mmCIF file of C-alpha atoms and ligand atoms in Angstrom:
data_model
loop_
_atom_site.group_PDB
_atom_site.id
_atom_site.type_symbol
_atom_site.label_atom_id
_atom_site.label_comp_id
_atom_site.label_asym_id
_atom_site.label_seq_id
_atom_site.Cartn_x
_atom_site.Cartn_y
_atom_site.Cartn_z
ATOM 1 C CA MET A 239 -8.310 13.411 19.449
ATOM 2 C CA GLY A 240 -11.104 12.351 20.901
ATOM 3 C CA ASN A 241 -11.278 8.804 23.266
ATOM 4 C CA PHE A 242 -8.369 7.811 21.674
ATOM 5 C CA ASP A 243 -5.027 7.207 22.966
ATOM 6 C CA PRO A 244 -2.093 6.153 21.230
ATOM 7 C CA ILE A 245 -0.298 5.686 24.566
ATOM 8 C CA GLN A 246 -2.767 2.737 25.287
ATOM 9 C CA ILE A 247 -2.719 1.557 21.912
ATOM 10 C CA ARG A 248 1.232 1.036 22.237
ATOM 11 C CA GLU A 249 0.771 -1.679 25.350
ATOM 12 C CA ASP A 250 -0.646 -4.052 22.288
ATOM 13 C CA PHE A 251 2.530 -3.691 20.510
ATOM 14 C CA PRO A 252 5.581 -5.355 21.910
ATOM 15 C CA ILE A 253 8.081 -3.452 19.805
ATOM 16 C CA TYR A 254 6.992 -0.583 22.024
ATOM 17 C CA THR A 255 7.045 -2.470 25.479
ATOM 18 C CA ASN A 256 10.141 -4.223 24.518
ATOM 19 C CA SER A 257 11.926 -1.445 23.768
ATOM 20 C CA GLU A 258 14.303 0.594 26.446
ATOM 21 C CA LEU A 259 14.453 3.615 24.547
ATOM 22 C CA PRO A 260 11.379 5.757 23.836
ATOM 23 C CA LEU A 261 10.410 4.839 20.261
ATOM 24 C CA VAL A 262 9.436 6.830 17.865
ATOM 25 C CA TYR A 263 8.859 5.712 14.844
ATOM 26 C CA LEU A 264 7.687 7.787 11.956
ATOM 27 C CA ASP A 265 8.276 5.122 9.305
ATOM 28 C CA ASN A 266 4.953 4.335 8.825
ATOM 29 C CA ALA A 267 4.262 4.520 5.500
ATOM 30 C CA ALA A 268 7.474 2.121 4.721
ATOM 31 C CA THR A 269 5.811 -0.907 7.383
ATOM 32 C CA THR A 270 4.048 -0.365 10.365
ATOM 33 C CA GLN A 271 4.552 -2.285 13.535
ATOM 34 C CA ARG A 272 2.583 -5.323 14.693
ATOM 35 C CA PRO A 273 0.357 -5.902 17.291
ATOM 36 C CA GLN A 274 0.854 -8.723 19.957
ATOM 37 C CA ALA A 275 -3.123 -10.259 18.128
ATOM 38 C CA VAL A 276 -1.270 -10.917 15.255
ATOM 39 C CA LEU A 277 1.735 -12.305 16.171
ATOM 40 C CA ASP A 278 -0.378 -14.496 18.777
ATOM 41 C CA GLU A 279 -2.394 -15.635 15.457
ATOM 42 C CA LEU A 280 0.690 -16.238 13.597
ATOM 43 C CA ASN A 281 2.111 -18.197 16.437
ATOM 44 C CA ARG A 282 -1.388 -20.038 16.885
ATOM 45 C CA TYR A 283 -1.826 -21.128 13.918
ATOM 46 C CA TYR A 284 1.900 -22.538 13.804
ATOM 47 C CA THR A 285 1.416 -24.303 17.025
ATOM 48 C CA GLU A 286 -1.728 -25.789 17.063
ATOM 49 C CA PHE A 287 -2.804 -26.266 13.205
ATOM 50 C CA ASN A 288 0.289 -25.876 11.046
ATOM 51 C CA ALA A 289 -0.662 -27.776 7.872
ATOM 52 C CA ASN A 290 -0.900 -27.123 4.012
ATOM 53 C CA VAL A 291 -4.626 -25.805 3.065
ATOM 54 C CA HIS A 292 -6.315 -26.840 0.520
ATOM 55 C CA ARG A 293 -4.823 -30.534 0.374
ATOM 56 C CA ALA A 294 -5.014 -32.022 3.944
ATOM 57 C CA VAL A 295 -7.910 -34.606 4.854
ATOM 58 C CA TYR A 296 -7.011 -34.896 8.419
ATOM 59 C CA SER A 297 -8.815 -32.298 11.171
ATOM 60 C CA PHE A 298 -6.294 -29.807 11.484
ATOM 61 C CA GLY A 299 -5.214 -29.725 8.044
ATOM 62 C CA GLU A 300 -9.103 -28.991 7.487
ATOM 63 C CA LYS A 301 -9.020 -26.088 10.456
ATOM 64 C CA ALA A 302 -5.854 -24.791 8.656
ATOM 65 C CA THR A 303 -7.706 -24.388 5.532
ATOM 66 C CA ALA A 304 -10.911 -22.866 7.484
ATOM 67 C CA VAL A 305 -8.952 -20.565 9.285
ATOM 68 C CA TYR A 306 -7.110 -19.792 6.183
ATOM 69 C CA GLU A 307 -10.461 -19.011 4.292
ATOM 70 C CA ASP A 308 -12.257 -17.111 6.846
ATOM 71 C CA SER A 309 -9.554 -14.304 6.896
ATOM 72 C CA ARG A 310 -9.611 -14.043 2.719
ATOM 73 C CA GLN A 311 -13.838 -13.331 3.949
ATOM 74 C CA THR A 312 -12.483 -10.908 6.550
ATOM 75 C CA ILE A 313 -10.280 -8.885 3.953
ATOM 76 C CA ALA A 314 -13.119 -9.514 1.408
ATOM 77 C CA ASP A 315 -15.822 -7.871 3.590
ATOM 78 C CA PHE A 316 -13.393 -5.011 5.162
ATOM 79 C CA ILE A 317 -12.687 -3.562 1.617
ATOM 80 C CA GLY A 318 -16.347 -4.120 -0.351
ATOM 81 C CA ALA A 319 -15.953 -7.082 -2.044
ATOM 82 C CA ASP A 320 -16.744 -10.943 -2.824
ATOM 83 C CA ASN A 321 -14.616 -13.610 -1.733
ATOM 84 C CA THR A 322 -13.637 -14.822 -5.074
ATOM 85 C CA SER A 323 -12.104 -11.769 -6.100
ATOM 86 C CA ILE A 324 -9.570 -11.845 -3.225
ATOM 87 C CA ILE A 325 -6.429 -13.213 -3.884
ATOM 88 C CA PHE A 326 -3.519 -13.542 -1.704
ATOM 89 C CA THR A 327 -0.404 -12.699 -3.231
ATOM 90 C CA SER A 328 3.069 -11.614 -1.428
ATOM 91 C CA GLY A 329 2.162 -7.681 -1.240
ATOM 92 C CA THR A 330 1.323 -4.802 -3.718
ATOM 93 C CA THR A 331 4.338 -5.259 -5.976
ATOM 94 C CA GLU A 332 3.659 -8.915 -6.707
ATOM 95 C CA SER A 333 0.016 -7.855 -7.171
ATOM 96 C CA ILE A 334 0.519 -5.340 -9.468
ATOM 97 C CA ASN A 335 2.850 -7.386 -11.414
ATOM 98 C CA LEU A 336 0.236 -10.057 -11.626
ATOM 99 C CA VAL A 337 -2.048 -7.817 -13.436
ATOM 100 C CA ALA A 338 1.068 -6.698 -15.964
ATOM 101 C CA TYR A 339 1.697 -10.768 -16.436
ATOM 102 C CA ALA A 340 -0.953 -12.541 -17.179
ATOM 103 C CA TRP A 341 -3.892 -9.348 -18.235
ATOM 104 C CA ALA A 342 -1.685 -6.660 -20.144
ATOM 105 C CA ARG A 343 0.612 -9.336 -21.659
ATOM 106 C CA ASN A 344 -2.547 -11.033 -23.541
ATOM 107 C CA ASN A 345 -4.559 -7.849 -24.305
ATOM 108 C CA LEU A 346 -2.031 -5.296 -25.323
ATOM 109 C CA THR A 347 -1.088 -4.510 -28.815
ATOM 110 C CA SER A 348 1.334 -1.837 -30.282
ATOM 111 C CA GLU A 349 -1.837 0.401 -31.130
ATOM 112 C CA ASP A 350 -2.237 0.345 -27.009
ATOM 113 C CA GLU A 351 -1.641 2.875 -24.423
ATOM 114 C CA ILE A 352 -0.780 2.308 -20.770
ATOM 115 C CA LEU A 353 -1.618 5.456 -18.884
ATOM 116 C CA VAL A 354 -0.274 5.686 -15.265
ATOM 117 C CA THR A 355 0.755 9.050 -13.469
ATOM 118 C CA GLU A 356 3.977 11.106 -12.762
ATOM 119 C CA MET A 357 3.231 9.784 -8.813
ATOM 120 C CA GLU A 358 4.139 6.317 -8.831
ATOM 121 C CA HIS A 359 5.976 4.196 -6.754
ATOM 122 C CA HIS A 360 9.014 2.223 -8.788
ATOM 123 C CA SER A 361 5.845 -0.914 -8.170
ATOM 124 C CA ASN A 362 3.197 0.781 -10.357
ATOM 125 C CA LEU A 363 5.493 1.726 -12.644
ATOM 126 C CA VAL A 364 8.543 -0.732 -14.017
ATOM 127 C CA PRO A 365 5.576 -3.479 -13.942
ATOM 128 C CA TRP A 366 4.333 -1.145 -17.312
ATOM 129 C CA GLN A 367 7.938 -0.336 -18.626
ATOM 130 C CA LEU A 368 8.243 -4.183 -19.065
ATOM 131 C CA ALA A 369 4.754 -5.018 -19.887
ATOM 132 C CA ALA A 370 4.667 -1.590 -22.409
ATOM 133 C CA LYS A 371 8.006 -3.322 -23.804
ATOM 134 C CA ALA A 372 6.834 -6.424 -24.512
ATOM 135 C CA THR A 373 3.944 -5.827 -26.124
ATOM 136 C CA ARG A 374 5.025 -2.558 -27.565
ATOM 137 C CA ALA A 375 2.096 -0.570 -26.258
ATOM 138 C CA SER A 376 2.977 3.366 -25.347
ATOM 139 C CA LEU A 377 3.058 4.028 -22.007
ATOM 140 C CA LYS A 378 2.242 7.964 -21.487
ATOM 141 C CA TYR A 379 1.679 9.371 -17.791
ATOM 142 C CA ILE A 380 -0.702 12.298 -16.015
ATOM 143 C CA PRO A 381 1.869 15.080 -15.205
ATOM 144 C CA PHE A 382 1.451 16.441 -10.810
ATOM 145 C CA ASN A 383 1.024 20.082 -10.074
ATOM 146 C CA GLU A 384 3.420 22.036 -7.573
ATOM 147 C CA ASP A 385 0.486 21.343 -4.878
ATOM 148 C CA GLY A 386 0.945 17.635 -5.147
ATOM 149 C CA SER A 387 -2.649 17.232 -7.086
ATOM 150 C CA LEU A 388 -2.692 15.205 -10.617
ATOM 151 C CA ASP A 389 -3.565 17.301 -13.495
ATOM 152 C CA LEU A 390 -6.834 16.482 -14.377
ATOM 153 C CA GLU A 391 -8.072 19.298 -16.084
ATOM 154 C CA ASP A 392 -8.161 18.429 -19.066
ATOM 155 C CA PRO A 393 -8.736 14.658 -18.969
ATOM 156 C CA ASP A 394 -9.167 14.719 -22.776
ATOM 157 C CA LYS A 395 -5.825 15.093 -23.195
ATOM 158 C CA TYR A 396 -4.885 11.693 -20.923
ATOM 159 C CA PHE A 397 -7.968 9.489 -21.818
ATOM 160 C CA THR A 398 -8.209 8.280 -25.350
ATOM 161 C CA ALA A 399 -9.370 6.023 -27.536
ATOM 162 C CA LYS A 400 -6.070 4.464 -27.693
ATOM 163 C CA THR A 401 -5.956 4.172 -23.833
ATOM 164 C CA LYS A 402 -6.081 0.146 -23.056
ATOM 165 C CA PHE A 403 -5.117 0.432 -19.308
ATOM 166 C CA VAL A 404 -4.520 2.649 -16.498
ATOM 167 C CA ALA A 405 -3.621 2.462 -13.307
ATOM 168 C CA VAL A 406 -3.047 5.054 -10.736
ATOM 169 C CA THR A 407 -1.752 5.012 -6.795
ATOM 170 C CA HIS A 408 -4.802 5.615 -4.131
ATOM 171 C CA GLN A 409 -2.120 7.983 -2.211
ATOM 172 C CA SER A 410 0.975 8.946 -2.706
ATOM 173 C CA ASN A 411 3.769 7.636 -0.548
ATOM 174 C CA VAL A 412 6.124 10.601 -1.297
ATOM 175 C CA LEU A 413 3.466 13.707 -1.416
ATOM 176 C CA GLY A 414 0.813 12.304 0.996
ATOM 177 C CA THR A 415 -1.898 12.979 -2.411
ATOM 178 C CA ILE A 416 -4.828 11.253 -1.960
ATOM 179 C CA ASN A 417 -5.766 10.670 -5.421
ATOM 180 C CA PRO A 418 -9.896 11.583 -6.653
ATOM 181 C CA VAL A 419 -9.574 7.573 -7.565
ATOM 182 C CA LYS A 420 -13.377 6.995 -8.496
ATOM 183 C CA ASP A 421 -12.829 10.141 -10.881
ATOM 184 C CA ILE A 422 -9.914 8.335 -12.696
ATOM 185 C CA VAL A 423 -11.816 4.870 -12.948
ATOM 186 C CA ARG A 424 -14.767 6.786 -14.532
ATOM 187 C CA MET A 425 -13.172 8.765 -17.291
ATOM 188 C CA ALA A 426 -11.210 5.199 -18.281
ATOM 189 C CA HIS A 427 -13.837 3.071 -18.179
ATOM 190 C CA ASP A 428 -15.185 5.700 -20.323
ATOM 191 C CA VAL A 429 -13.133 5.370 -22.912
ATOM 192 C CA GLY A 430 -13.126 1.535 -22.494
ATOM 193 C CA ALA A 431 -10.168 0.947 -20.657
ATOM 194 C CA VAL A 432 -9.291 -1.583 -18.051
ATOM 195 C CA THR A 433 -7.915 0.098 -14.684
ATOM 196 C CA LEU A 434 -5.655 -0.866 -11.550
ATOM 197 C CA VAL A 435 -5.494 1.182 -8.549
ATOM 198 C CA ASP A 436 -2.574 1.026 -5.710
ATOM 199 C CA GLY A 437 -3.979 1.518 -2.873
ATOM 200 C CA ALA A 438 -0.647 0.278 -0.494
ATOM 201 C CA GLN A 439 -0.500 3.709 0.963
ATOM 202 C CA TRP A 440 -4.488 3.895 1.447
ATOM 203 C CA VAL A 441 -6.014 0.921 2.624
ATOM 204 C CA PRO A 442 -4.325 1.012 6.018
ATOM 205 C CA HIS A 443 -6.297 4.763 6.275
ATOM 206 C CA GLY A 444 -9.491 4.951 5.206
ATOM 207 C CA ARG A 445 -12.501 3.268 4.176
ATOM 208 C CA THR A 446 -12.012 1.627 1.019
ATOM 209 C CA ASP A 447 -14.862 0.054 -0.939
ATOM 210 C CA MET A 448 -14.689 -1.626 -4.937
ATOM 211 C CA GLN A 449 -18.040 -1.126 -5.714
ATOM 212 C CA ASP A 450 -17.806 2.532 -5.167
ATOM 213 C CA ILE A 451 -14.514 3.172 -6.303
ATOM 214 C CA ASP A 452 -15.471 0.690 -9.272
ATOM 215 C CA CYS A 453 -11.828 -0.628 -10.539
ATOM 216 C CA ASP A 454 -10.988 -3.546 -11.930
ATOM 217 C CA PHE A 455 -8.006 -4.307 -10.142
ATOM 218 C CA TYR A 456 -6.813 -3.299 -6.918
ATOM 219 C CA ALA A 457 -3.701 -4.038 -5.099
ATOM 220 C CA PHE A 458 -2.806 -3.617 -1.224
ATOM 221 C CA SER A 459 0.122 -5.292 1.175
ATOM 222 C CA GLY A 460 -0.534 -6.435 4.474
ATOM 223 C CA HIS A 461 3.090 -5.374 6.301
ATOM 224 C CA LYS A 462 1.467 -1.716 6.357
ATOM 225 C CA MET A 463 -1.413 -2.163 7.615
ATOM 226 C CA LEU A 464 -0.117 -4.273 11.052
ATOM 227 C CA GLY A 465 -0.137 -7.680 9.242
ATOM 228 C CA PRO A 466 2.968 -9.590 8.311
ATOM 229 C CA THR A 467 5.128 -9.041 5.645
ATOM 230 C CA GLY A 468 5.237 -11.595 2.723
ATOM 231 C CA ILE A 469 1.338 -11.147 2.098
ATOM 232 C CA GLY A 470 -0.676 -8.710 0.013
ATOM 233 C CA ILE A 471 -3.928 -8.687 -1.766
ATOM 234 C CA LEU A 472 -4.872 -8.579 -5.431
ATOM 235 C CA TYR A 473 -8.603 -7.485 -5.854
ATOM 236 C CA GLY A 474 -9.935 -8.357 -8.972
ATOM 237 C CA LYS A 475 -13.300 -7.901 -10.265
ATOM 238 C CA PRO A 476 -14.436 -11.632 -10.957
ATOM 239 C CA GLU A 477 -15.610 -11.275 -14.692
ATOM 240 C CA MET A 478 -11.907 -10.388 -15.547
ATOM 241 C CA LEU A 479 -10.387 -12.632 -13.330
ATOM 242 C CA GLU A 480 -12.563 -15.145 -15.166
ATOM 243 C CA LYS A 481 -11.564 -14.244 -18.487
ATOM 244 C CA MET A 482 -7.565 -13.828 -17.486
ATOM 245 C CA GLN A 483 -5.184 -16.648 -18.432
ATOM 246 C CA PRO A 484 -2.868 -17.876 -14.977
ATOM 247 C CA PHE A 485 0.345 -15.948 -13.866
ATOM 248 C CA GLN A 486 2.202 -18.619 -12.532
ATOM 249 C CA GLY A 487 1.583 -22.949 -12.860
ATOM 250 C CA GLY A 488 1.814 -25.040 -10.206
ATOM 251 C CA GLY A 489 -0.246 -26.531 -7.093
ATOM 252 C CA GLU A 490 -3.443 -25.816 -6.611
ATOM 253 C CA MET A 491 -4.367 -23.559 -9.551
ATOM 254 C CA ILE A 492 -5.208 -26.364 -11.687
ATOM 255 C CA LYS A 493 -8.619 -28.670 -12.449
ATOM 256 C CA SER A 494 -6.809 -31.195 -14.183
ATOM 257 C CA VAL A 495 -3.060 -31.746 -15.364
ATOM 258 C CA THR A 496 -1.989 -34.619 -18.802
ATOM 259 C CA MET A 497 1.642 -34.652 -19.868
ATOM 260 C CA GLU A 498 0.927 -32.077 -22.657
ATOM 261 C CA GLN A 499 -1.761 -29.948 -20.786
ATOM 262 C CA ALA A 500 -3.756 -28.687 -17.852
ATOM 263 C CA THR A 501 -7.185 -26.889 -16.913
ATOM 264 C CA TRP A 502 -7.629 -23.631 -14.259
ATOM 265 C CA ASN A 503 -9.016 -23.821 -10.937
ATOM 266 C CA ASP A 504 -12.026 -21.930 -9.994
ATOM 267 C CA ILE A 505 -11.304 -18.004 -8.941
ATOM 268 C CA PRO A 506 -9.422 -17.042 -6.602
ATOM 269 C CA TYR A 507 -7.285 -20.145 -6.627
ATOM 270 C CA LYS A 508 -6.119 -20.063 -10.608
ATOM 271 C CA PHE A 509 -4.058 -17.730 -9.674
ATOM 272 C CA GLU A 510 -2.642 -18.725 -6.218
ATOM 273 C CA ALA A 511 0.010 -21.741 -7.755
ATOM 274 C CA GLY A 512 1.828 -23.601 -5.233
ATOM 275 C CA THR A 513 1.685 -23.568 -1.253
ATOM 276 C CA PRO A 514 0.197 -19.766 -0.203
ATOM 277 C CA ASN A 515 2.327 -17.877 2.672
ATOM 278 C CA ILE A 516 -0.726 -19.290 5.043
ATOM 279 C CA ALA A 517 0.228 -18.304 8.252
ATOM 280 C CA GLN A 518 0.951 -14.214 6.879
ATOM 281 C CA ALA A 519 -2.700 -14.536 5.008
ATOM 282 C CA ILE A 520 -4.172 -15.795 8.721
ATOM 283 C CA GLY A 521 -1.936 -12.780 10.300
ATOM 284 C CA LEU A 522 -3.569 -10.529 7.724
ATOM 285 C CA GLY A 523 -7.002 -11.642 8.759
ATOM 286 C CA ALA A 524 -6.026 -10.392 12.878
ATOM 287 C CA ALA A 525 -4.645 -7.314 11.740
ATOM 288 C CA VAL A 526 -7.357 -6.467 9.647
ATOM 289 C CA LYS A 527 -9.989 -7.392 12.415
ATOM 290 C CA TYR A 528 -7.931 -5.001 14.862
ATOM 291 C CA ILE A 529 -8.203 -1.937 12.576
ATOM 292 C CA GLN A 530 -11.728 -2.697 12.408
ATOM 293 C CA GLY A 531 -11.675 -2.947 16.604
ATOM 294 C CA ILE A 532 -10.139 0.856 16.783
ATOM 295 C CA GLY A 533 -12.415 1.686 13.309
ATOM 296 C CA LEU A 534 -11.412 3.065 10.185
ATOM 297 C CA ASP A 535 -12.882 6.690 10.714
ATOM 298 C CA VAL A 536 -11.157 7.257 14.126
ATOM 299 C CA ILE A 537 -7.707 6.102 12.871
ATOM 300 C CA GLN A 538 -8.272 8.274 9.312
ATOM 301 C CA ASN A 539 -9.629 10.985 12.276
ATOM 302 C CA HIS A 540 -6.170 10.672 14.355
ATOM 303 C CA GLY A 541 -3.668 10.860 11.070
ATOM 304 C CA ARG A 542 -5.711 13.802 9.885
ATOM 305 C CA ASP A 543 -5.486 15.061 13.561
ATOM 306 C CA LEU A 544 -1.520 14.312 13.509
ATOM 307 C CA THR A 545 -0.914 15.553 9.628
ATOM 308 C CA LYS A 546 -2.147 19.336 10.434
ATOM 309 C CA TYR A 547 -0.462 19.376 13.522
ATOM 310 C CA ALA A 548 3.051 18.109 12.519
ATOM 311 C CA ILE A 549 2.667 20.396 8.890
ATOM 312 C CA LYS A 550 1.912 23.234 11.871
ATOM 313 C CA LYS A 551 5.172 22.954 13.741
ATOM 314 C CA LEU A 552 6.993 22.247 10.664
ATOM 315 C CA THR A 553 5.825 25.295 8.911
ATOM 316 C CA GLN A 554 6.810 27.340 11.981
ATOM 317 C CA MET A 555 10.199 26.739 11.276
ATOM 318 C CA ASP A 556 12.734 28.184 9.113
ATOM 319 C CA SER A 557 14.460 26.288 6.671
ATOM 320 C CA ILE A 558 12.032 23.327 5.756
ATOM 321 C CA LYS A 559 10.343 22.558 2.960
ATOM 322 C CA ILE A 560 7.997 20.081 2.345
ATOM 323 C CA HIS A 561 6.728 18.901 -0.762
ATOM 324 C CA GLY A 562 2.849 18.998 -1.590
ATOM 325 C CA ASN A 563 0.292 20.960 0.195
ATOM 326 C CA GLN A 564 -2.861 19.591 -0.276
ATOM 327 C CA HIS A 565 -4.984 19.790 2.776
ATOM 328 C CA ASP A 566 -6.298 16.604 2.132
ATOM 329 C CA ARG A 567 -3.234 14.430 2.669
ATOM 330 C CA GLY A 568 -2.908 10.928 4.084
ATOM 331 C CA PRO A 569 -0.297 10.799 7.237
ATOM 332 C CA VAL A 570 3.054 11.223 5.283
ATOM 333 C CA ILE A 571 5.392 14.049 5.073
ATOM 334 C CA SER A 572 8.194 13.955 2.813
ATOM 335 C CA PHE A 573 10.260 17.395 3.495
ATOM 336 C CA GLU A 574 13.769 18.992 2.826
ATOM 337 C CA VAL A 575 16.019 20.838 5.759
ATOM 338 C CA THR A 576 18.213 23.329 3.862
ATOM 339 C CA GLY A 577 21.442 22.649 4.230
ATOM 340 C CA VAL A 578 21.291 19.179 6.171
ATOM 341 C CA HIS A 579 21.290 16.010 3.753
ATOM 342 C CA PRO A 580 18.468 13.682 4.134
ATOM 343 C CA HIS A 581 20.689 10.468 4.869
ATOM 344 C CA ASP A 582 22.236 13.011 7.657
ATOM 345 C CA LEU A 583 19.123 13.829 8.991
ATOM 346 C CA ALA A 584 17.611 10.442 9.635
ATOM 347 C CA GLN A 585 21.105 9.523 11.387
ATOM 348 C CA PHE A 586 20.793 12.448 13.739
ATOM 349 C CA LEU A 587 17.428 12.221 14.475
ATOM 350 C CA ASP A 588 18.441 7.962 15.242
ATOM 351 C CA GLN A 589 20.706 9.174 17.992
ATOM 352 C CA ASP A 590 17.554 10.498 19.564
ATOM 353 C CA GLY A 591 15.868 7.548 18.840
ATOM 354 C CA ILE A 592 13.389 8.970 16.164
ATOM 355 C CA ALA A 593 13.445 6.913 13.375
ATOM 356 C CA ILE A 594 12.316 8.562 9.737
ATOM 357 C CA ARG A 595 12.873 7.539 5.987
ATOM 358 C CA ALA A 596 15.751 9.368 4.195
ATOM 359 C CA GLY A 597 16.236 8.350 0.137
ATOM 360 C CA GLN A 598 14.361 8.469 -3.172
ATOM 361 C CA LEU A 599 11.535 6.634 -1.653
ATOM 362 C CA CYS A 600 11.162 3.799 -4.642
ATOM 363 C CA ALA A 601 9.871 6.630 -6.968
ATOM 364 C CA GLN A 602 13.004 8.519 -8.293
ATOM 365 C CA PRO A 603 10.793 10.017 -10.988
ATOM 366 C CA ILE A 604 9.260 12.036 -8.345
ATOM 367 C CA MET A 605 12.567 12.676 -7.183
ATOM 368 C CA ASP A 606 13.461 14.271 -10.593
ATOM 369 C CA LYS A 607 10.123 16.390 -10.791
ATOM 370 C CA LEU A 608 10.975 17.997 -7.768
ATOM 371 C CA GLY A 609 14.742 18.809 -8.460
ATOM 372 C CA VAL A 610 15.774 16.694 -5.164
ATOM 373 C CA PHE A 611 17.954 13.677 -5.028
ATOM 374 C CA ALA A 612 16.985 12.374 -2.174
ATOM 375 C CA THR A 613 14.699 13.335 0.401
ATOM 376 C CA ASN A 614 13.396 13.135 3.948
ATOM 377 C CA ARG A 615 9.286 11.576 5.346
ATOM 378 C CA ALA A 616 7.873 11.134 8.156
ATOM 379 C CA SER A 617 4.627 9.022 8.537
ATOM 380 C CA PHE A 618 1.844 8.502 11.143
ATOM 381 C CA TYR A 619 -0.126 5.534 12.442
ATOM 382 C CA ILE A 620 -2.048 4.649 15.304
ATOM 383 C CA TYR A 621 0.499 4.608 17.958
ATOM 384 C CA ASN A 622 2.362 7.888 17.466
ATOM 385 C CA ASN A 623 1.120 11.099 19.201
ATOM 386 C CA GLU A 624 2.100 14.643 19.524
ATOM 387 C CA GLN A 625 4.734 13.901 21.899
ATOM 388 C CA ASP A 626 6.083 12.276 19.299
ATOM 389 C CA ILE A 627 6.130 15.116 16.373
ATOM 390 C CA ASN A 628 7.381 17.479 19.212
ATOM 391 C CA LYS A 629 10.383 15.465 19.636
ATOM 392 C CA PHE A 630 10.697 14.677 16.112
ATOM 393 C CA CYS A 631 10.748 18.782 15.238
ATOM 394 C CA GLU A 632 13.275 19.643 18.476
ATOM 395 C CA SER A 633 15.359 16.896 16.837
ATOM 396 C CA ILE A 634 15.713 18.337 13.612
ATOM 397 C CA GLU A 635 16.075 21.964 14.795
ATOM 398 C CA LYS A 636 19.072 20.569 16.906
ATOM 399 C CA THR A 637 20.155 18.664 13.550
ATOM 400 C CA ALA A 638 19.762 22.416 11.713
ATOM 401 C CA ARG A 639 21.997 23.956 14.045
ATOM 402 C CA ILE A 640 24.726 22.017 13.884
ATOM 403 C CA PHE A 641 24.748 22.129 10.265
ATOM 404 C CA ALA A 642 24.318 25.716 9.787
HETATM 405 N N1 PLP B 146 2.912 1.128 -3.787
HETATM 406 C C1 PLP B 146 3.274 1.987 -3.027
HETATM 407 C C2 PLP B 146 2.381 3.583 -3.228
HETATM 408 C C3 PLP B 146 4.486 1.722 -1.948
HETATM 409 O O1 PLP B 146 4.245 3.005 -0.863
HETATM 410 C C4 PLP B 146 4.806 1.254 -1.714
HETATM 411 C C5 PLP B 146 5.443 0.563 -0.774
HETATM 412 O O2 PLP B 146 6.430 1.615 -0.372
HETATM 413 C C6 PLP B 146 4.477 -0.235 -2.733
HETATM 414 C C7 PLP B 146 3.639 0.450 -3.871
HETATM 415 C C8 PLP B 146 5.168 -1.795 -2.978
HETATM 416 O O3 PLP B 146 4.570 -2.316 -1.518
HETATM 417 P P1 PLP B 146 5.433 -3.486 -1.217
HETATM 418 O O4 PLP B 146 6.902 -3.359 -1.224
HETATM 419 O O5 PLP B 146 4.861 -4.325 -0.112
HETATM 420 O O6 PLP B 146 5.098 -5.116 -2.467
#
């Protein structure tokens, strides 16, 4: 793993330095830990220049606005976008709902089809079910194969003249599959459809370039990439955002208001109604800088190495089944241990100081397809190392012996 040292990285994370037990945190796909640099930035805002943004004329109010807008610029540069196309939301879920309300409800009819995939998180499925119901559009989906890849052998089956909107996850939170989103966006654009990519699981782990993917919308969350909770991003192509109606009304999203009507502020402010999550937005900028300081290529290689190591160790054990077997998968492994209920396994591992996820992973249709009620999931990030995986595997073996 080169010069990159997860043990040294842990010194930047108070949860590691404060923990009395050795912490084996393997639930990063749910949320990551926060480095001191992010916590310091939150604290700096609250203690040094706490004020509302885009309103105050006094100096520290101007500073709050400048730092908030600097953060937007940092995030725009991070994903190869213009800052006018970066909307601060509360997270991926709100970003997707914004599009489902502000775009889909105003542009879809009963003649149209919304295309999703069978491997979506509920946050990129339920908003489309609701939008389909509201507009009477039909909801179609691309299935996934046994190996966790999308069935794209005959795309004409799914991408048709009726397809008006395509929503797809960049990386599956259950199977770890990294989807060919650039190809999917091209297939969608070829039939004239608008596209949204759910990047909640991908953005923390790999380079993301809006110009290269060319999607119309892209959504991700701060808390899955070392940032605070309550902050996320919706990227939208400026020409799409310009044409869209606002999602919510109030605050700085207006240009002028009379008793009868209102006109809208420029993008992205048209979509930022009310006082935004200022501290969290500033904290996300600090998280992006922290990630850039390590380097996304280093992070991606580390995730790949750990995932390969964990899959090798797990497949050497009896009674383990791993869902999906894509070689090029993100650092997410969902698995079963024969004879042990996923919740029991997670509780036994917790007794050894190991945190993994158990349940339906907000993806019930995937559980149905896999034929399981629930599953376990281990997911890795920059502070994890091979010792974490050794402890995790030893604890699984110990638990399996108890239930045998
Ligand atoms: N999409 C995917 C693929 C996810 O994994 C998650 C969260 O786990 C979400 C969307 C929703 O993210 P949030 O809860 O931050 O809005």
